[in-house]
Amino acid sequence: MILPAAHATEDPISSPCVSVCALDATHAYCIGCLRTVKEIGAWRTMTAAEKRVVIAACEERAVTRQPLGKDGKPLAG
């Protein structure tokens, strides 16, 4: 099967999953990959552009989230 040229040159984007799957109920995203449940569920059907948007959002979440303790709860600051 030959892919259309637009897809043939596009680099595949790997899932940001790090196999630490637990939902942070306070922020409504996974504490491992920082994706929302909706983003995780849609990942396989997203275009590369959509995946880049999600990855950028995850990077922003990593910068702005409150650090969590070993119990998964936000550290008192």
PDB file of N, CA and C in Angstrom:
ATOM      1  N   MET A   1       0.843  -1.181   0.000  1.00  0.00           N
ATOM      2  CA  MET A   1       0.000   0.000   0.000  1.00  0.00           C
ATOM      3  C   MET A   1       0.887   1.243   0.000  1.00  0.00           C
ATOM      4  N   ILE A   2       0.581   2.172  -0.854  1.00  0.00           N
ATOM      5  CA  ILE A   2       1.336   3.418  -0.946  1.00  0.00           C
ATOM      6  C   ILE A   2       0.520   4.519  -0.290  1.00  0.00           C
ATOM      7  N   LEU A   3       1.149   5.213   0.650  1.00  0.00           N
ATOM      8  CA  LEU A   3       0.476   6.306   1.340  1.00  0.00           C
ATOM      9  C   LEU A   3       0.541   7.574   0.510  1.00  0.00           C
ATOM     10  N   PRO A   4      -0.449   8.443   0.647  1.00  0.00           N
ATOM     11  CA  PRO A   4      -0.378   9.740  -0.029  1.00  0.00           C
ATOM     12  C   PRO A   4       0.867  10.497   0.427  1.00  0.00           C
ATOM     13  N   ALA A   5       1.386  11.334  -0.426  1.00  0.00           N
ATOM     14  CA  ALA A   5       2.629  12.059  -0.143  1.00  0.00           C
ATOM     15  C   ALA A   5       2.573  12.829   1.168  1.00  0.00           C
ATOM     16  N   ALA A   6       1.440  13.413   1.492  1.00  0.00           N
ATOM     17  CA  ALA A   6       1.324  14.196   2.724  1.00  0.00           C
ATOM     18  C   ALA A   6       1.584  13.331   3.950  1.00  0.00           C
ATOM     19  N   HIS A   7       1.179  12.072   3.916  1.00  0.00           N
ATOM     20  CA  HIS A   7       1.378  11.193   5.059  1.00  0.00           C
ATOM     21  C   HIS A   7       2.743  10.518   5.033  1.00  0.00           C
ATOM     22  N   ALA A   8       3.289  10.315   3.865  1.00  0.00           N
ATOM     23  CA  ALA A   8       4.562   9.606   3.736  1.00  0.00           C
ATOM     24  C   ALA A   8       5.718  10.388   4.340  1.00  0.00           C
ATOM     25  N   THR A   9       5.659  11.709   4.305  1.00  0.00           N
ATOM     26  CA  THR A   9       6.754  12.527   4.815  1.00  0.00           C
ATOM     27  C   THR A   9       6.534  12.971   6.258  1.00  0.00           C
ATOM     28  N   GLU A  10       5.368  12.719   6.793  1.00  0.00           N
ATOM     29  CA  GLU A  10       5.046  13.164   8.136  1.00  0.00           C
ATOM     30  C   GLU A  10       5.647  12.206   9.166  1.00  0.00           C
ATOM     31  N   ASP A  11       6.385  12.753  10.124  1.00  0.00           N
ATOM     32  CA  ASP A  11       6.974  11.927  11.169  1.00  0.00           C
ATOM     33  C   ASP A  11       5.869  11.429  12.099  1.00  0.00           C
ATOM     34  N   PRO A  12       5.919  10.153  12.482  1.00  0.00           N
ATOM     35  CA  PRO A  12       4.928   9.662  13.440  1.00  0.00           C
ATOM     36  C   PRO A  12       5.181  10.305  14.804  1.00  0.00           C
ATOM     37  N   ILE A  13       4.125  10.576  15.519  1.00  0.00           N
ATOM     38  CA  ILE A  13       4.243  11.193  16.836  1.00  0.00           C
ATOM     39  C   ILE A  13       3.867  10.142  17.867  1.00  0.00           C
ATOM     40  N   SER A  14       4.802   9.804  18.717  1.00  0.00           N
ATOM     41  CA  SER A  14       4.586   8.779  19.735  1.00  0.00           C
ATOM     42  C   SER A  14       3.677   9.288  20.837  1.00  0.00           C
ATOM     43  N   SER A  15       2.988   8.368  21.445  1.00  0.00           N
ATOM     44  CA  SER A  15       2.149   8.694  22.587  1.00  0.00           C
ATOM     45  C   SER A  15       3.030   9.181  23.734  1.00  0.00           C
ATOM     46  N   PRO A  16       2.581  10.199  24.466  1.00  0.00           N
ATOM     47  CA  PRO A  16       3.352  10.676  25.612  1.00  0.00           C
ATOM     48  C   PRO A  16       3.164   9.807  26.864  1.00  0.00           C
ATOM     49  N   CYS A  17       2.430   8.707  26.732  1.00  0.00           N
ATOM     50  CA  CYS A  17       2.186   7.818  27.874  1.00  0.00           C
ATOM     51  C   CYS A  17       3.508   7.334  28.465  1.00  0.00           C
ATOM     52  N   VAL A  18       3.608   7.381  29.796  1.00  0.00           N
ATOM     53  CA  VAL A  18       4.800   6.905  30.497  1.00  0.00           C
ATOM     54  C   VAL A  18       4.460   5.736  31.430  1.00  0.00           C
ATOM     55  N   SER A  19       3.299   5.137  31.210  1.00  0.00           N
ATOM     56  CA  SER A  19       2.824   3.980  31.986  1.00  0.00           C
ATOM     57  C   SER A  19       2.685   4.270  33.475  1.00  0.00           C
ATOM     58  N   VAL A  20       2.347   5.498  33.800  1.00  0.00           N
ATOM     59  CA  VAL A  20       1.998   5.899  35.160  1.00  0.00           C
ATOM     60  C   VAL A  20       0.586   6.461  35.044  1.00  0.00           C
ATOM     61  N   CYS A  21      -0.370   5.558  34.980  1.00  0.00           N
ATOM     62  CA  CYS A  21      -1.743   5.939  34.645  1.00  0.00           C
ATOM     63  C   CYS A  21      -2.589   6.107  35.901  1.00  0.00           C
ATOM     64  N   ALA A  22      -2.826   7.353  36.265  1.00  0.00           N
ATOM     65  CA  ALA A  22      -3.680   7.680  37.400  1.00  0.00           C
ATOM     66  C   ALA A  22      -4.244   9.067  37.169  1.00  0.00           C
ATOM     67  N   LEU A  23      -5.528   9.211  37.368  1.00  0.00           N
ATOM     68  CA  LEU A  23      -6.185  10.486  37.118  1.00  0.00           C
ATOM     69  C   LEU A  23      -6.029  11.415  38.310  1.00  0.00           C
ATOM     70  N   ASP A  24      -5.558  12.614  38.051  1.00  0.00           N
ATOM     71  CA  ASP A  24      -5.497  13.670  39.059  1.00  0.00           C
ATOM     72  C   ASP A  24      -6.868  14.335  39.040  1.00  0.00           C
ATOM     73  N   ALA A  25      -7.707  13.991  39.997  1.00  0.00           N
ATOM     74  CA  ALA A  25      -9.083  14.480  40.007  1.00  0.00           C
ATOM     75  C   ALA A  25      -9.167  15.999  40.136  1.00  0.00           C
ATOM     76  N   THR A  26      -8.191  16.603  40.769  1.00  0.00           N
ATOM     77  CA  THR A  26      -8.193  18.057  40.923  1.00  0.00           C
ATOM     78  C   THR A  26      -8.067  18.757  39.580  1.00  0.00           C
ATOM     79  N   HIS A  27      -7.193  18.230  38.723  1.00  0.00           N
ATOM     80  CA  HIS A  27      -6.938  18.871  37.439  1.00  0.00           C
ATOM     81  C   HIS A  27      -7.573  18.134  36.267  1.00  0.00           C
ATOM     82  N   ALA A  28      -8.105  16.936  36.499  1.00  0.00           N
ATOM     83  CA  ALA A  28      -8.785  16.117  35.481  1.00  0.00           C
ATOM     84  C   ALA A  28      -7.866  15.680  34.349  1.00  0.00           C
ATOM     85  N   TYR A  29      -6.620  15.354  34.689  1.00  0.00           N
ATOM     86  CA  TYR A  29      -5.723  14.765  33.701  1.00  0.00           C
ATOM     87  C   TYR A  29      -4.846  13.711  34.374  1.00  0.00           C
ATOM     88  N   CYS A  30      -4.226  12.879  33.557  1.00  0.00           N
ATOM     89  CA  CYS A  30      -3.367  11.805  34.045  1.00  0.00           C
ATOM     90  C   CYS A  30      -2.106  12.403  34.673  1.00  0.00           C
ATOM     91  N   ILE A  31      -1.719  11.895  35.832  1.00  0.00           N
ATOM     92  CA  ILE A  31      -0.519  12.433  36.483  1.00  0.00           C
ATOM     93  C   ILE A  31       0.759  11.969  35.795  1.00  0.00           C
ATOM     94  N   GLY A  32       0.664  10.953  34.947  1.00  0.00           N
ATOM     95  CA  GLY A  32       1.842  10.471  34.225  1.00  0.00           C
ATOM     96  C   GLY A  32       2.118  11.261  32.962  1.00  0.00           C
ATOM     97  N   CYS A  33       1.146  11.291  32.058  1.00  0.00           N
ATOM     98  CA  CYS A  33       1.362  11.935  30.751  1.00  0.00           C
ATOM     99  C   CYS A  33       0.756  13.330  30.663  1.00  0.00           C
ATOM    100  N   LEU A  34      -0.052  13.695  31.636  1.00  0.00           N
ATOM    101  CA  LEU A  34      -0.696  15.008  31.715  1.00  0.00           C
ATOM    102  C   LEU A  34      -1.763  15.236  30.643  1.00  0.00           C
ATOM    103  N   ARG A  35      -2.262  14.152  30.043  1.00  0.00           N
ATOM    104  CA  ARG A  35      -3.365  14.280  29.086  1.00  0.00           C
ATOM    105  C   ARG A  35      -4.691  14.094  29.807  1.00  0.00           C
ATOM    106  N   THR A  36      -5.741  14.727  29.277  1.00  0.00           N
ATOM    107  CA  THR A  36      -7.080  14.517  29.806  1.00  0.00           C
ATOM    108  C   THR A  36      -7.583  13.161  29.330  1.00  0.00           C
ATOM    109  N   VAL A  37      -8.640  12.676  29.951  1.00  0.00           N
ATOM    110  CA  VAL A  37      -9.234  11.405  29.538  1.00  0.00           C
ATOM    111  C   VAL A  37      -9.675  11.495  28.077  1.00  0.00           C
ATOM    112  N   LYS A  38     -10.245  12.617  27.695  1.00  0.00           N
ATOM    113  CA  LYS A  38     -10.685  12.815  26.309  1.00  0.00           C
ATOM    114  C   LYS A  38      -9.494  12.744  25.345  1.00  0.00           C
ATOM    115  N   GLU A  39      -8.385  13.390  25.698  1.00  0.00           N
ATOM    116  CA  GLU A  39      -7.187  13.369  24.847  1.00  0.00           C
ATOM    117  C   GLU A  39      -6.611  11.960  24.730  1.00  0.00           C
ATOM    118  N   ILE A  40      -6.606  11.232  25.831  1.00  0.00           N
ATOM    119  CA  ILE A  40      -6.092   9.858  25.814  1.00  0.00           C
ATOM    120  C   ILE A  40      -6.953   8.993  24.902  1.00  0.00           C
ATOM    121  N   GLY A  41      -8.272   9.110  25.040  1.00  0.00           N
ATOM    122  CA  GLY A  41      -9.185   8.306  24.241  1.00  0.00           C
ATOM    123  C   GLY A  41      -9.132   8.606  22.761  1.00  0.00           C
ATOM    124  N   ALA A  42      -8.863   9.853  22.416  1.00  0.00           N
ATOM    125  CA  ALA A  42      -8.861  10.266  21.011  1.00  0.00           C
ATOM    126  C   ALA A  42      -7.499  10.128  20.345  1.00  0.00           C
ATOM    127  N   TRP A  43      -6.446   9.850  21.098  1.00  0.00           N
ATOM    128  CA  TRP A  43      -5.077   9.878  20.583  1.00  0.00           C
ATOM    129  C   TRP A  43      -4.904   9.093  19.288  1.00  0.00           C
ATOM    130  N   ARG A  44      -5.405   7.883  19.228  1.00  0.00           N
ATOM    131  CA  ARG A  44      -5.196   7.020  18.054  1.00  0.00           C
ATOM    132  C   ARG A  44      -5.837   7.565  16.785  1.00  0.00           C
ATOM    133  N   THR A  45      -6.845   8.395  16.921  1.00  0.00           N
ATOM    134  CA  THR A  45      -7.525   8.922  15.735  1.00  0.00           C
ATOM    135  C   THR A  45      -7.135  10.362  15.419  1.00  0.00           C
ATOM    136  N   MET A  46      -6.275  10.954  16.224  1.00  0.00           N
ATOM    137  CA  MET A  46      -5.849  12.340  15.994  1.00  0.00           C
ATOM    138  C   MET A  46      -4.864  12.431  14.835  1.00  0.00           C
ATOM    139  N   THR A  47      -4.908  13.573  14.174  1.00  0.00           N
ATOM    140  CA  THR A  47      -3.905  13.867  13.154  1.00  0.00           C
ATOM    141  C   THR A  47      -2.615  14.264  13.867  1.00  0.00           C
ATOM    142  N   ALA A  48      -1.528  14.314  13.132  1.00  0.00           N
ATOM    143  CA  ALA A  48      -0.253  14.735  13.718  1.00  0.00           C
ATOM    144  C   ALA A  48      -0.358  16.152  14.275  1.00  0.00           C
ATOM    145  N   ALA A  49      -1.062  17.019  13.582  1.00  0.00           N
ATOM    146  CA  ALA A  49      -1.225  18.399  14.052  1.00  0.00           C
ATOM    147  C   ALA A  49      -1.991  18.429  15.373  1.00  0.00           C
ATOM    148  N   GLU A  50      -3.031  17.618  15.481  1.00  0.00           N
ATOM    149  CA  GLU A  50      -3.802  17.557  16.723  1.00  0.00           C
ATOM    150  C   GLU A  50      -2.947  17.004  17.860  1.00  0.00           C
ATOM    151  N   LYS A  51      -2.124  16.011  17.567  1.00  0.00           N
ATOM    152  CA  LYS A  51      -1.236  15.447  18.587  1.00  0.00           C
ATOM    153  C   LYS A  51      -0.227  16.482  19.069  1.00  0.00           C
ATOM    154  N   ARG A  52       0.283  17.297  18.154  1.00  0.00           N
ATOM    155  CA  ARG A  52       1.229  18.352  18.557  1.00  0.00           C
ATOM    156  C   ARG A  52       0.554  19.360  19.482  1.00  0.00           C
ATOM    157  N   VAL A  53      -0.716  19.662  19.235  1.00  0.00           N
ATOM    158  CA  VAL A  53      -1.465  20.577  20.101  1.00  0.00           C
ATOM    159  C   VAL A  53      -1.595  19.968  21.500  1.00  0.00           C
ATOM    160  N   VAL A  54      -1.910  18.682  21.569  1.00  0.00           N
ATOM    161  CA  VAL A  54      -2.043  18.001  22.861  1.00  0.00           C
ATOM    162  C   VAL A  54      -0.703  17.989  23.594  1.00  0.00           C
ATOM    163  N   ILE A  55       0.363  17.684  22.894  1.00  0.00           N
ATOM    164  CA  ILE A  55       1.689  17.662  23.524  1.00  0.00           C
ATOM    165  C   ILE A  55       2.057  19.046  24.057  1.00  0.00           C
ATOM    166  N   ALA A  56       1.750  20.083  23.307  1.00  0.00           N
ATOM    167  CA  ALA A  56       2.011  21.449  23.779  1.00  0.00           C
ATOM    168  C   ALA A  56       1.193  21.747  25.032  1.00  0.00           C
ATOM    169  N   ALA A  57      -0.055  21.292  25.061  1.00  0.00           N
ATOM    170  CA  ALA A  57      -0.897  21.496  26.239  1.00  0.00           C
ATOM    171  C   ALA A  57      -0.324  20.747  27.439  1.00  0.00           C
ATOM    172  N   CYS A  58       0.179  19.544  27.213  1.00  0.00           N
ATOM    173  CA  CYS A  58       0.793  18.758  28.294  1.00  0.00           C
ATOM    174  C   CYS A  58       2.039  19.454  28.835  1.00  0.00           C
ATOM    175  N   GLU A  59       2.832  20.018  27.942  1.00  0.00           N
ATOM    176  CA  GLU A  59       4.032  20.745  28.369  1.00  0.00           C
ATOM    177  C   GLU A  59       3.651  21.952  29.217  1.00  0.00           C
ATOM    178  N   GLU A  60       2.585  22.637  28.835  1.00  0.00           N
ATOM    179  CA  GLU A  60       2.103  23.783  29.618  1.00  0.00           C
ATOM    180  C   GLU A  60       1.591  23.309  30.982  1.00  0.00           C
ATOM    181  N   ARG A  61       0.876  22.205  30.998  1.00  0.00           N
ATOM    182  CA  ARG A  61       0.383  21.655  32.269  1.00  0.00           C
ATOM    183  C   ARG A  61       1.544  21.286  33.187  1.00  0.00           C
ATOM    184  N   ALA A  62       2.622  20.779  32.622  1.00  0.00           N
ATOM    185  CA  ALA A  62       3.790  20.402  33.426  1.00  0.00           C
ATOM    186  C   ALA A  62       4.402  21.620  34.104  1.00  0.00           C
ATOM    187  N   VAL A  63       4.357  22.752  33.443  1.00  0.00           N
ATOM    188  CA  VAL A  63       4.933  23.982  33.983  1.00  0.00           C
ATOM    189  C   VAL A  63       4.033  24.590  35.051  1.00  0.00           C
ATOM    190  N   THR A  64       2.719  24.517  34.848  1.00  0.00           N
ATOM    191  CA  THR A  64       1.794  25.235  35.720  1.00  0.00           C
ATOM    192  C   THR A  64       1.173  24.402  36.829  1.00  0.00           C
ATOM    193  N   ARG A  65       1.330  23.080  36.786  1.00  0.00           N
ATOM    194  CA  ARG A  65       0.657  22.268  37.806  1.00  0.00           C
ATOM    195  C   ARG A  65       1.358  22.370  39.144  1.00  0.00           C
ATOM    196  N   GLN A  66       0.587  22.128  40.180  1.00  0.00           N
ATOM    197  CA  GLN A  66       1.124  22.119  41.534  1.00  0.00           C
ATOM    198  C   GLN A  66       1.789  20.765  41.759  1.00  0.00           C
ATOM    199  N   PRO A  67       2.992  20.747  42.312  1.00  0.00           N
ATOM    200  CA  PRO A  67       3.667  19.469  42.561  1.00  0.00           C
ATOM    201  C   PRO A  67       2.832  18.561  43.463  1.00  0.00           C
ATOM    202  N   LEU A  68       2.890  17.254  43.187  1.00  0.00           N
ATOM    203  CA  LEU A  68       2.155  16.277  43.977  1.00  0.00           C
ATOM    204  C   LEU A  68       3.107  15.518  44.883  1.00  0.00           C
ATOM    205  N   GLY A  69       2.607  15.138  46.051  1.00  0.00           N
ATOM    206  CA  GLY A  69       3.384  14.322  46.971  1.00  0.00           C
ATOM    207  C   GLY A  69       3.290  12.849  46.611  1.00  0.00           C
ATOM    208  N   LYS A  70       3.919  11.994  47.411  1.00  0.00           N
ATOM    209  CA  LYS A  70       3.908  10.551  47.159  1.00  0.00           C
ATOM    210  C   LYS A  70       2.502   9.971  47.211  1.00  0.00           C
ATOM    211  N   ASP A  71       1.617  10.641  47.937  1.00  0.00           N
ATOM    212  CA  ASP A  71       0.239  10.166  48.037  1.00  0.00           C
ATOM    213  C   ASP A  71      -0.622  10.642  46.869  1.00  0.00           C
ATOM    214  N   GLY A  72      -0.034  11.394  45.939  1.00  0.00           N
ATOM    215  CA  GLY A  72      -0.767  11.888  44.780  1.00  0.00           C
ATOM    216  C   GLY A  72      -1.545  13.160  45.041  1.00  0.00           C
ATOM    217  N   LYS A  73      -1.452  13.680  46.252  1.00  0.00           N
ATOM    218  CA  LYS A  73      -2.160  14.912  46.601  1.00  0.00           C
ATOM    219  C   LYS A  73      -1.206  16.092  46.473  1.00  0.00           C
ATOM    220  N   PRO A  74      -1.749  17.286  46.131  1.00  0.00           N
ATOM    221  CA  PRO A  74      -0.885  18.471  45.999  1.00  0.00           C
ATOM    222  C   PRO A  74      -0.125  18.755  47.291  1.00  0.00           C
ATOM    223  N   LEU A  75       1.140  19.125  47.135  1.00  0.00           N
ATOM    224  CA  LEU A  75       1.952  19.501  48.286  1.00  0.00           C
ATOM    225  C   LEU A  75       1.499  20.860  48.795  1.00  0.00           C
ATOM    226  N   ALA A  76       1.485  21.027  50.096  1.00  0.00           N
ATOM    227  CA  ALA A  76       1.129  22.321  50.680  1.00  0.00           C
ATOM    228  C   ALA A  76       2.255  23.293  50.390  1.00  0.00           C
ATOM    229  N   GLY A  77       1.906  24.483  49.940  1.00  0.00           N
ATOM    230  CA  GLY A  77       2.950  25.416  49.566  1.00  0.00           C
ATOM    231  C   GLY A  77       2.880  26.639  50.327  1.00  0.00           C
TER     232      GLY A  77
END
